[in-house]
Coordinates of C-alpha atoms and ligand atoms in Angstrom, one line a residue:
M173 CA -35.4 -85.3 39.8
R174 CA -38.6 -85.0 42.1
E175 CA -37.4 -88.5 43.7
R176 CA -34.0 -86.6 44.6
L177 CA -35.4 -83.5 45.4
R178 CA -38.3 -85.8 48.3
K179 CA -35.4 -87.6 48.8
I180 CA -32.7 -85.0 49.7
Y181 CA -35.6 -83.0 51.9
R182 CA -36.0 -86.7 53.9
W183 CA -32.7 -86.8 54.3
F184 CA -33.4 -83.3 56.0
D185 CA -36.2 -84.2 57.9
E186 CA -34.8 -87.6 59.2
R187 CA -32.2 -85.0 61.6
I188 CA -33.9 -81.9 61.8
A189 CA -37.3 -82.6 61.8
L190 CA -38.6 -80.0 59.2
G191 CA -41.7 -80.7 59.0
P192 CA -43.3 -78.2 61.7
V193 CA -42.1 -76.0 59.6
R194 CA -43.4 -77.4 56.1
E195 CA -46.6 -77.6 58.0
F196 CA -46.4 -74.4 59.3
A197 CA -45.7 -73.2 55.2
M198 CA -48.2 -74.5 53.3
H199 CA -51.0 -73.3 56.1
K200 CA -50.1 -69.7 56.1
T201 CA -52.0 -67.6 54.7
V202 CA -52.8 -63.8 54.3
P203 CA -55.8 -61.7 53.6
V204 CA -57.6 -60.4 51.3
H205 CA -58.7 -57.0 50.9
R206 CA -58.4 -53.4 49.4
Y207 CA -55.2 -53.1 51.7
S208 CA -53.9 -56.3 51.0
V209 CA -51.0 -54.5 48.3
F210 CA -49.3 -52.7 51.4
Y211 CA -48.7 -56.1 53.2
Y212 CA -46.2 -56.2 50.3
L213 CA -43.5 -53.2 51.7
G214 CA -42.1 -54.9 54.3
G215 CA -40.9 -58.0 51.8
M216 CA -39.3 -54.9 49.6
T217 CA -37.3 -53.6 52.3
L218 CA -35.8 -57.0 53.9
F219 CA -35.4 -57.4 49.7
F220 CA -33.0 -54.3 50.0
F221 CA -31.6 -54.8 53.0
V222 CA -30.0 -58.6 51.3
V223 CA -29.1 -56.6 48.7
Q224 CA -27.1 -54.9 51.5
V225 CA -25.6 -57.7 52.8
C226 CA -24.5 -58.8 49.8
T227 CA -22.7 -56.2 48.5
G228 CA -21.2 -55.2 51.3
I229 CA -19.5 -57.8 51.7
L230 CA -17.9 -57.5 48.8
L231 CA -17.0 -54.1 49.5
M232 CA -15.3 -55.2 51.9
L233 CA -12.8 -56.9 50.1
Y234 CA -11.7 -53.9 48.7
Y235 CA -12.1 -51.1 51.1
R236 CA -10.0 -49.7 53.3
P237 CA -10.1 -48.4 56.8
S238 CA -7.7 -45.7 57.4
P239 CA -7.5 -41.6 56.3
N240 CA -4.6 -42.7 53.5
G241 CA -6.3 -46.0 52.7
A242 CA -10.4 -45.0 52.6
F243 CA -10.6 -42.8 49.6
E244 CA -8.2 -44.7 47.2
S245 CA -9.2 -47.8 47.7
V246 CA -12.7 -46.5 47.1
E247 CA -11.6 -44.9 43.6
F248 CA -9.6 -47.8 42.8
L249 CA -12.7 -50.6 43.2
M250 CA -14.9 -47.3 40.8
T251 CA -12.0 -47.2 38.3
T252 CA -10.4 -50.3 38.3
V253 CA -12.1 -52.7 40.0
P254 CA -14.1 -54.9 37.1
F255 CA -17.8 -54.1 37.5
G256 CA -16.6 -52.4 41.2
W257 CA -18.3 -48.9 39.8
L258 CA -22.1 -51.2 39.5
L259 CA -20.9 -52.7 43.1
R260 CA -20.8 -49.5 44.4
S261 CA -23.3 -47.9 43.1
I262 CA -26.1 -50.8 44.2
H263 CA -25.0 -50.3 47.3
S264 CA -25.5 -47.1 47.9
W265 CA -29.1 -46.9 45.8
S266 CA -30.2 -49.7 47.4
A267 CA -29.6 -47.8 50.8
N268 CA -31.2 -45.3 50.0
L269 CA -34.0 -47.3 48.8
M270 CA -34.3 -49.9 51.8
I271 CA -34.7 -47.1 53.7
F272 CA -37.5 -45.1 52.4
F273 CA -39.5 -48.1 51.5
A274 CA -38.8 -48.7 55.3
F275 CA -40.6 -45.7 55.9
V276 CA -43.2 -46.4 53.7
H277 CA -43.6 -49.9 54.8
M278 CA -43.9 -48.1 58.6
A279 CA -46.8 -45.3 57.6
S280 CA -48.5 -48.1 56.1
V281 CA -48.5 -50.3 59.1
F282 CA -49.4 -47.3 61.0
F283 CA -52.4 -45.7 58.9
M284 CA -53.7 -49.1 59.6
K285 CA -52.8 -49.8 62.9
G286 CA -50.7 -52.8 62.5
Y287 CA -49.3 -52.1 65.3
R288 CA -52.2 -52.8 67.7
K289 CA -52.4 -55.8 70.0
P290 CA -51.2 -58.5 70.1
R291 CA -48.0 -56.7 67.5
E292 CA -46.4 -54.0 69.9
L293 CA -42.9 -56.0 69.9
T294 CA -43.8 -56.2 66.0
W295 CA -44.0 -52.4 66.1
I296 CA -41.1 -51.9 68.5
T297 CA -38.6 -54.4 66.8
G298 CA -39.2 -52.2 63.5
A299 CA -38.9 -49.2 64.9
L300 CA -35.3 -49.8 66.5
A301 CA -34.8 -51.5 63.1
L302 CA -35.7 -48.1 61.2
F303 CA -33.2 -46.3 63.5
L304 CA -30.0 -49.0 63.1
A305 CA -30.9 -48.3 59.1
F306 CA -30.1 -45.4 60.2
A307 CA -27.0 -45.3 61.8
F308 CA -25.8 -47.6 58.9
G309 CA -26.2 -44.6 56.5
F310 CA -24.7 -41.7 59.1
S311 CA -22.0 -44.2 59.4
G312 CA -21.4 -45.5 55.6
Y313 CA -21.4 -41.8 54.5
L314 CA -17.7 -41.3 55.8
L315 CA -16.4 -43.9 54.8
P316 CA -15.3 -43.0 51.2
W317 CA -13.7 -40.1 53.2
N318 CA -14.6 -37.4 51.1
Q319 CA -14.8 -33.5 51.0
L320 CA -19.2 -34.1 51.7
S321 CA -18.8 -36.9 53.7
F322 CA -16.5 -35.5 56.6
F323 CA -17.9 -32.2 56.9
A324 CA -21.5 -33.3 56.7
T325 CA -20.2 -35.5 60.2
R326 CA -18.4 -33.0 61.2
V327 CA -21.9 -30.7 61.5
G328 CA -23.9 -34.1 62.2
T329 CA -21.9 -34.3 65.0
D330 CA -21.6 -31.2 66.1
I331 CA -25.2 -31.4 66.3
A332 CA -25.0 -34.5 69.5
G333 CA -22.3 -32.3 71.1
V334 CA -25.0 -29.3 71.8
V335 CA -27.7 -31.4 74.0
P336 CA -26.5 -30.2 77.3
G337 CA -25.4 -32.2 80.2
V338 CA -24.5 -35.8 77.8
G339 CA -24.1 -33.8 74.7
H340 CA -20.0 -33.4 74.6
W341 CA -19.1 -37.2 76.0
V342 CA -22.1 -38.0 72.7
L343 CA -19.9 -36.1 70.9
R344 CA -16.6 -37.5 72.0
F345 CA -17.7 -40.8 71.7
L346 CA -19.1 -41.2 68.0
R347 CA -16.1 -39.3 66.9
G348 CA -13.4 -41.3 69.6
G349 CA -12.0 -37.7 70.4
D350 CA -12.3 -34.5 69.7
R351 CA -12.4 -34.5 66.0
I352 CA -13.0 -35.9 63.5
T353 CA -9.9 -38.0 62.5
G354 CA -8.8 -41.1 61.5
G355 CA -9.8 -43.2 64.7
T356 CA -13.3 -41.7 63.9
L357 CA -13.0 -43.5 60.3
S358 CA -11.9 -46.6 61.4
R359 CA -15.2 -46.2 64.7
F360 CA -17.5 -45.8 61.7
Y361 CA -16.2 -48.8 60.1
G362 CA -16.3 -51.1 63.2
W363 CA -20.4 -49.5 63.7
H364 CA -20.8 -49.6 59.9
V365 CA -19.6 -53.6 59.3
A366 CA -20.1 -55.0 62.9
I367 CA -21.6 -53.7 65.7
L368 CA -25.1 -52.7 63.5
P369 CA -25.1 -55.6 61.3
A370 CA -25.7 -57.6 65.0
L371 CA -28.1 -54.9 66.2
M372 CA -30.1 -55.4 62.8
T373 CA -29.6 -59.6 62.7
F374 CA -31.1 -59.9 66.6
F375 CA -34.0 -57.4 66.0
L376 CA -34.7 -57.7 62.2
G377 CA -34.7 -61.7 63.0
A378 CA -36.9 -60.8 65.8
H379 CA -39.2 -58.3 63.4
L380 CA -39.3 -61.9 61.3
L381 CA -40.5 -64.4 63.1
L382 CA -43.2 -62.1 65.1
V383 CA -44.6 -61.6 61.9
Q384 CA -44.4 -65.4 60.9
T385 CA -46.7 -65.7 64.2
L386 CA -48.3 -64.1 64.5
G387 CA -49.8 -63.7 60.7
M388 CA -50.8 -60.4 59.5
S389 CA -53.9 -58.2 60.7
V390 CA -56.2 -57.0 59.7
P391 CA -57.3 -53.0 59.3
P392 CA -60.0 -52.2 61.4
S393 CA -61.8 -50.3 58.4
V394 CA -62.0 -53.5 56.5
E395 CA -62.9 -56.0 58.8
E396 CA -66.0 -56.4 56.9
E397 CA -64.7 -57.0 53.7
A398 CA -61.8 -59.3 54.3
A399 CA -64.2 -62.2 57.0
K400 CA -66.1 -62.5 52.8
R401 CA -62.8 -63.1 50.9
R402 CA -60.5 -66.2 51.0
P403 CA -57.6 -65.6 52.3
M404 CA -54.6 -66.0 50.1
R405 CA -52.4 -69.1 50.7
F406 CA -48.7 -67.9 51.3
F407 CA -47.2 -70.6 49.5
P408 CA -47.3 -70.2 46.1
N409 CA -49.7 -66.8 45.3
F410 CA -48.6 -64.5 47.6
A411 CA -44.5 -65.9 48.0
M412 CA -44.6 -65.5 44.2
R413 CA -46.4 -62.1 43.6
D414 CA -42.9 -60.6 46.3
L415 CA -40.7 -62.7 43.9
F416 CA -42.4 -60.7 41.1
G417 CA -41.5 -57.4 43.2
W418 CA -38.2 -57.9 43.7
T419 CA -37.3 -58.7 40.3
V420 CA -38.8 -55.2 39.3
A421 CA -37.0 -54.2 42.1
L422 CA -33.7 -55.3 41.2
G423 CA -34.2 -54.4 37.5
V424 CA -35.0 -50.8 38.7
L425 CA -32.0 -50.9 41.0
A426 CA -29.1 -52.3 38.5
S427 CA -31.1 -49.1 36.3
L428 CA -30.7 -46.5 38.6
A429 CA -26.9 -47.9 39.8
A430 CA -25.9 -48.0 36.1
W431 CA -27.1 -44.7 34.6
F432 CA -26.4 -42.7 37.6
P433 CA -23.4 -44.0 39.3
W434 CA -22.4 -43.0 43.0
E435 CA -19.5 -40.0 42.7
L436 CA -16.6 -40.3 44.6
G437 CA -15.9 -36.6 44.5
V438 CA -12.9 -35.4 45.9
K439 CA -10.4 -36.2 48.8
A440 CA -11.5 -35.1 52.2
N441 CA -8.6 -32.6 53.3
Q442 CA -9.4 -31.1 56.8
F443 CA -7.6 -27.9 56.9
A444 CA -9.7 -27.1 54.0
P445 CA -12.5 -24.2 53.8
A446 CA -15.9 -26.3 54.2
P447 CA -17.4 -26.4 51.3
A448 CA -20.6 -25.0 50.4
G449 CA -24.1 -26.4 49.8
I450 CA -22.8 -29.6 52.8
R451 CA -26.0 -31.8 53.0
P452 CA -27.1 -35.0 54.9
E453 CA -28.3 -37.9 53.6
W454 CA -32.3 -37.3 52.2
Y455 CA -33.5 -38.7 55.2
F456 CA -31.7 -36.4 57.7
M457 CA -33.0 -33.6 55.8
F458 CA -36.1 -32.7 57.5
M459 CA -34.4 -32.2 61.1
F460 CA -31.2 -30.7 58.9
Q461 CA -33.9 -27.9 57.6
T462 CA -35.4 -27.4 60.8
L463 CA -32.6 -26.2 62.7
R464 CA -31.3 -24.4 59.8
L465 CA -34.8 -22.4 60.7
V466 CA -33.9 -21.7 64.4
P467 CA -32.6 -18.2 64.9
G468 CA -29.1 -18.4 67.0
G469 CA -29.2 -17.1 70.4
E470 CA -29.6 -18.8 74.3
I471 CA -33.2 -19.0 77.4
A472 CA -31.5 -19.9 79.8
G473 CA -28.0 -20.8 79.0
V474 CA -29.5 -23.0 76.5
E475 CA -29.2 -22.9 73.0
Y476 CA -32.8 -22.3 70.9
E477 CA -31.0 -25.1 68.8
V478 CA -31.3 -27.2 71.5
I479 CA -35.3 -28.0 71.5
P480 CA -35.8 -29.1 68.6
I481 CA -32.9 -31.4 68.5
L482 CA -34.8 -32.9 72.2
G483 CA -38.0 -32.3 69.9
F484 CA -37.0 -35.1 67.9
G485 CA -35.4 -37.0 70.4
L486 CA -38.5 -37.3 72.3
A487 CA -40.6 -38.0 69.1
A488 CA -38.4 -40.9 68.1
L489 CA -39.7 -42.3 71.8
L490 CA -43.4 -41.7 70.7
L491 CA -43.0 -43.4 67.3
V492 CA -41.4 -46.6 70.1
L493 CA -44.7 -46.1 72.0
V494 CA -46.8 -45.5 69.5
P495 CA -48.7 -48.7 70.0
F496 CA -49.5 -47.8 74.1
L497 CA -50.9 -44.1 72.8
D498 CA -53.0 -44.8 70.2
R499 CA -56.4 -44.8 72.7
G500 CA -58.8 -45.8 69.9
V501 CA -57.6 -49.7 70.8
V502 CA -60.3 -50.0 73.7
R503 CA -62.6 -46.9 72.6
S504 CA -64.3 -47.6 69.4
G505 CA -61.4 -49.3 67.7
R506 CA -61.0 -46.4 64.9
S507 CA -58.9 -43.4 66.0
P508 CA -59.4 -40.5 64.0
L509 CA -57.3 -37.8 65.9
F510 CA -54.5 -40.5 65.7
T511 CA -54.5 -41.1 62.1
A512 CA -54.4 -37.3 61.7
V513 CA -51.1 -36.5 64.2
G514 CA -49.9 -39.0 61.5
A515 CA -50.9 -37.4 58.6
V516 CA -49.4 -34.5 59.5
G517 CA -45.7 -35.7 61.1
V518 CA -45.7 -37.6 57.3
A519 CA -46.1 -34.1 55.7
Y520 CA -44.6 -32.6 58.0
I521 CA -41.0 -34.8 56.7
V522 CA -42.3 -34.3 53.1
A523 CA -42.7 -30.5 53.9
L524 CA -39.2 -29.8 55.4
T525 CA -37.1 -32.5 52.7
A526 CA -38.5 -30.6 50.2
W527 CA -38.0 -27.0 52.0
G528 CA -34.5 -28.1 51.9
Y529 CA -33.2 -29.1 48.8
H530 CA -35.3 -25.9 47.9
S531 CA -37.4 -29.0 45.1
W532 CA -40.6 -30.4 44.6
T533 CA -38.9 -33.4 43.7
P534 CA -39.6 -35.2 47.2
I535 CA -43.0 -34.4 46.6
Y536 CA -43.4 -35.6 43.4
V537 CA -41.6 -38.7 44.9
V538 CA -44.7 -39.1 46.9
L539 CA -46.9 -39.0 45.1
G540 CA -45.5 -41.3 42.6
V541 CA -45.2 -43.7 45.1
A542 CA -48.7 -43.1 46.4
A543 CA -50.2 -43.2 42.8
L544 CA -48.0 -46.5 41.6
I545 CA -49.2 -48.6 45.6
V546 CA -52.7 -47.1 44.8
L547 CA -53.1 -48.6 40.9
L548 CA -51.6 -52.0 42.7
A549 CA -53.8 -51.8 44.5
W550 CA -56.6 -51.2 42.2
A551 CA -55.4 -54.2 39.9
T552 CA -55.2 -56.7 42.6
R553 CA -57.9 -56.7 44.0
R554 CA -59.8 -56.5 40.4
R555 CA -57.7 -60.3 40.1
D556 CA -58.5 -61.4 44.0
S557 CA -62.0 -60.9 43.4
G558 CA -61.6 -63.5 41.0
G559 CA -62.1 -65.6 44.3
E560 CA -58.0 -67.6 44.7
A561 CA -57.2 -70.2 47.1
Ligands
HEM671 C1 -36.3 -51.8 58.9 C2 -36.8 -52.5 57.7 C3 -37.7 -53.6 57.5 C4 -38.2 -54.5 57.2 C5 -36.8 -56.0 56.4 C6 -39.9 -55.3 58.0 C7 -40.0 -56.0 57.3 C8 -41.7 -56.5 57.2 C9 -42.3 -57.4 56.7 C10 -41.9 -58.6 56.4 C11 -43.6 -57.5 57.6 C12 -44.8 -58.8 56.8 C13 -45.1 -58.0 55.3 C14 -45.7 -56.5 56.0 O1 -46.7 -56.4 56.7 O2 -45.1 -56.0 55.4 C15 -43.4 -56.5 58.5 C16 -44.3 -56.2 58.9 C17 -44.7 -55.9 60.4 N1 -44.0 -54.2 60.5 FE1 -41.8 -54.0 59.3 N2 -39.9 -54.1 58.6 C18 -39.2 -53.4 59.2 C19 -39.7 -52.1 59.5 C20 -40.4 -51.6 60.0 C21 -40.7 -50.9 60.7 C22 -39.4 -49.5 60.9 C23 -42.2 -50.9 61.1 C24 -42.9 -49.9 62.3 C25 -42.3 -49.0 62.9 C26 -42.6 -51.8 61.1 C27 -44.1 -52.7 62.1 C28 -44.3 -54.0 61.7 C29 -45.6 -54.2 61.7 C30 -46.5 -53.9 62.6 C31 -45.3 -55.6 60.9 C32 -47.0 -56.6 61.0 C33 -48.1 -55.5 60.1 C34 -49.2 -56.2 60.3 O3 -49.9 -57.5 60.7 O4 -50.3 -56.2 59.4 N3 -41.3 -52.4 60.7 N4 -42.5 -56.2 58.5

């Protein structure tokens, strides 16, 4: 068996020169310190993205992007196609988990200062991938063509339309007209299955390539500790741990999908009154809640709600520019003020999300995940300190 595998390897090596890749993989290492556990979060995000691609392709085999076919095709999938309900539930749960882990990964990289020179482009491509993930979520929400998604999309695109100057153009661009129609549905479908996947492949591909070529950074606060400890080999030590995490994630994903199948609701009726409780996906909730708190009225001909909308646009821009705004890079190496601003940002997002749902659950989830990570960090720290090549 071994000999046969070697022969297959040699066959490919003679044709596409696998040698340098093998050499690189054999010598790749990961720093070991008390925060090493955070290095698994990007891989976890990647795992959910791969699940999205696989399940999304299978969903495409049944889905029909038209107002008369969309809801019915999803209903058929959920009720008649063997395991169709599971497929759809996994796709929906995995989308949410991917965005959740992308958030946690981004926060960990932010607090560990992993964006600093020479990783500016790794940060920027990651931030763009996160925005694309939001766009995937927004476009995918409409596809089942049910009441909730129809009216939430109307509200969401209305918000874009409020921006002075370009707003109306953006609204028409998103909807493919002034109203939400079958044209909007085919447009969102095109974004969801063609344009966004192409863009994501490009930015995520660049992100992962940069991660490979630059290796993992060590946070300034644990440089001394990492220098004293032997780094971990990527193959097989780190990769096996990654694989273990993905196996657990698959179990959690399948359990969530089986126990809490994704609802379909009732078919969209554009002439019906908007149902009570219209809400966006949870990751837009903090912005939605902020807008709900803004009183009606205008100042100098500009509606009040334009101010937070522009504020969020500015915050997104600042997020992309994080590597160039952190002045700690040129001063002491640590930047407590910058860290504090990040902490306030995270607290704002979590608090407004909880407020939006009138529920403590978002806070429990964040505290639970933080406790789990601390536990994992503690457990793996003990094992690593035994010394490992
Ligand atoms: C959207 C999906 C994303 C995927 C699949 C992904 C994947 C990865 C992977 C596999 C790594 C290497 C392991 C690790 O550090 O966890 C990584 C590192 C990194 N990611 Fe991401 N990432 C994503 C989003 C983001 C976002 C939103 C940001 C920030 C805005 C970001 C910034 C970074 C940076 C700066 C590193 C290098 C960290 C270091 O060297 O210490 N990534 N990413």
